[in-house]
Amino acid sequence: MRKKIIAGNWKMNMTPSEAKDLIGLLKDGCNTDNSDVVFIVPSIDVTTAAECLKGTQIKLGTQNFYFEDKGAFTGEISAKMILDAGGEYVIIGHSERRTIFKEDDAMINKKLKKAHAEGLKPILCCGESLSLREDGTYKAFIEEQIKSAFEGVSEEEAKNTVIAYEPIWAIGTGKTATADEAEEVCKMIRDCIKAIYSEDAGETIRIQYGGSVNGSNAKELFEKPDIDGGLVGGASLKDDFIKIVNYKA
Ligand code: PGA
């Protein structure tokens, strides 16, 4: 039985002081018995957030890092910095990083390998644009994203990766994929991992859905057999996130 993983991607929201308030609002309400719950915060909030989350089972992560150890990479942070500050997870290849910051598949592959090498738990994002959805080539596109991200990644590392399927047309738009649409692609991704590695790897890896998840649609999505939780943007910044985490209640 795969444990669900529900992560809030705060994106570029919340100063450290605001992070304190938001964590204060959310932490007691989130039931961590059945799911891993992760707050993915701006890097500058990690130290404050780690302090605020002490004594809870809620885990912490950041939204990006760079694959080098240290040096002349102005503006970047390393895996070791995140871990030392109390972070445990990192998002890799979010569509906003791919489109706005021009991260390509080769960089995403390097980041995935480096995260594993350093013991940082990656949440690898994939997903198609509206035009690929409409012209029907989205499955082949996502398969390519997965194959290239996992190039040179061992089976053990693959099992410890979380994949987030996030159709770009559903991110921040209020237009959620239907539970059947999300399930179709999450199952296809699982089959792809089985084909690359093994039946066991495919059954072990956790695959989230992301894109306008909220307190009203979480249950239907998360109850699908191949959807192991969600990556939540907008709704992770308010108490609706508690409803999402406690979707069974
Ligand atoms: P959203 O964002 O929930 O606001 O659609 C999801 C994401 O981009 O991770």
JSON list of C-alpha atoms and ligand atoms in Angstrom, two decimals, residues 7-9 11 91 94-96 125 164 166-168 170-175 209-214 231-236, ligand 1:
[
{"chain": "A", "resi": 7, "resn": "ALA", "atom": "CA", "xyz": [2.33, 18.76, -0.66]},
{"chain": "A", "resi": 8, "resn": "GLY", "atom": "CA", "xyz": [1.56, 22.47, -0.61]},
{"chain": "A", "resi": 9, "resn": "ASN", "atom": "CA", "xyz": [3.60, 24.42, -3.17]},
{"chain": "A", "resi": 11, "resn": "LYS", "atom": "CA", "xyz": [5.35, 29.30, -4.97]},
{"chain": "A", "resi": 91, "resn": "ILE", "atom": "CA", "xyz": [10.43, 20.16, -6.37]},
{"chain": "A", "resi": 94, "resn": "HIS", "atom": "CA", "xyz": [7.89, 22.50, -12.15]},
{"chain": "A", "resi": 95, "resn": "SER", "atom": "CA", "xyz": [6.29, 23.83, -15.35]},
{"chain": "A", "resi": 96, "resn": "GLU", "atom": "CA", "xyz": [6.87, 27.40, -14.14]},
{"chain": "A", "resi": 125, "resn": "CYS", "atom": "CA", "xyz": [6.96, 17.47, -12.15]},
{"chain": "A", "resi": 164, "resn": "ALA", "atom": "CA", "xyz": [3.73, 15.07, -9.84]},
{"chain": "A", "resi": 166, "resn": "GLU", "atom": "CA", "xyz": [0.54, 18.59, -13.52]},
{"chain": "A", "resi": 167, "resn": "PRO", "atom": "CA", "xyz": [-1.22, 19.44, -16.77]},
{"chain": "A", "resi": 168, "resn": "ILE", "atom": "CA", "xyz": [-0.20, 23.05, -17.42]},
{"chain": "A", "resi": 170, "resn": "ALA", "atom": "CA", "xyz": [-4.97, 23.06, -15.02]},
{"chain": "A", "resi": 171, "resn": "ILE", "atom": "CA", "xyz": [-2.39, 25.01, -12.99]},
{"chain": "A", "resi": 172, "resn": "GLY", "atom": "CA", "xyz": [-3.77, 28.10, -11.32]},
{"chain": "A", "resi": 173, "resn": "THR", "atom": "CA", "xyz": [-6.68, 28.21, -13.74]},
{"chain": "A", "resi": 174, "resn": "GLY", "atom": "CA", "xyz": [-9.40, 26.71, -11.59]},
{"chain": "A", "resi": 175, "resn": "LYS", "atom": "CA", "xyz": [-9.85, 24.17, -14.39]},
{"chain": "A", "resi": 209, "resn": "TYR", "atom": "CA", "xyz": [-1.82, 14.98, -9.37]},
{"chain": "A", "resi": 210, "resn": "GLY", "atom": "CA", "xyz": [-1.50, 18.77, -9.37]},
{"chain": "A", "resi": 211, "resn": "GLY", "atom": "CA", "xyz": [-3.55, 21.54, -10.95]},
{"chain": "A", "resi": 212, "resn": "SER", "atom": "CA", "xyz": [-6.35, 23.42, -9.17]},
{"chain": "A", "resi": 213, "resn": "VAL", "atom": "CA", "xyz": [-6.73, 20.82, -6.42]},
{"chain": "A", "resi": 214, "resn": "ASN", "atom": "CA", "xyz": [-9.03, 22.12, -3.68]},
{"chain": "A", "resi": 231, "resn": "LEU", "atom": "CA", "xyz": [0.74, 18.92, -5.32]},
{"chain": "A", "resi": 232, "resn": "VAL", "atom": "CA", "xyz": [-1.35, 21.91, -4.34]},
{"chain": "A", "resi": 233, "resn": "GLY", "atom": "CA", "xyz": [-0.64, 25.54, -5.24]},
{"chain": "A", "resi": 234, "resn": "GLY", "atom": "CA", "xyz": [-3.23, 28.22, -4.53]},
{"chain": "A", "resi": 235, "resn": "ALA", "atom": "CA", "xyz": [-5.24, 26.20, -2.02]},
{"chain": "A", "resi": 236, "resn": "SER", "atom": "CA", "xyz": [-2.14, 25.51, 0.09]},
{"chain": "B", "resi": 1, "resn": "PGA", "atom": "P1", "xyz": [-2.51, 25.23, -8.39]},
{"chain": "B", "resi": 1, "resn": "PGA", "atom": "O1", "xyz": [-0.94, 24.98, -8.60]},
{"chain": "B", "resi": 1, "resn": "PGA", "atom": "O2", "xyz": [-2.99, 24.26, -7.34]},
{"chain": "B", "resi": 1, "resn": "PGA", "atom": "O3", "xyz": [-2.61, 26.66, -7.94]},
{"chain": "B", "resi": 1, "resn": "PGA", "atom": "O4", "xyz": [-3.18, 24.97, -9.70]},
{"chain": "B", "resi": 1, "resn": "PGA", "atom": "C1", "xyz": [-0.40, 23.67, -8.59]},
{"chain": "B", "resi": 1, "resn": "PGA", "atom": "C2", "xyz": [1.08, 23.72, -8.85]},
{"chain": "B", "resi": 1, "resn": "PGA", "atom": "O5", "xyz": [1.52, 24.48, -9.72]},
{"chain": "B", "resi": 1, "resn": "PGA", "atom": "O6", "xyz": [1.86, 23.00, -8.21]}
]
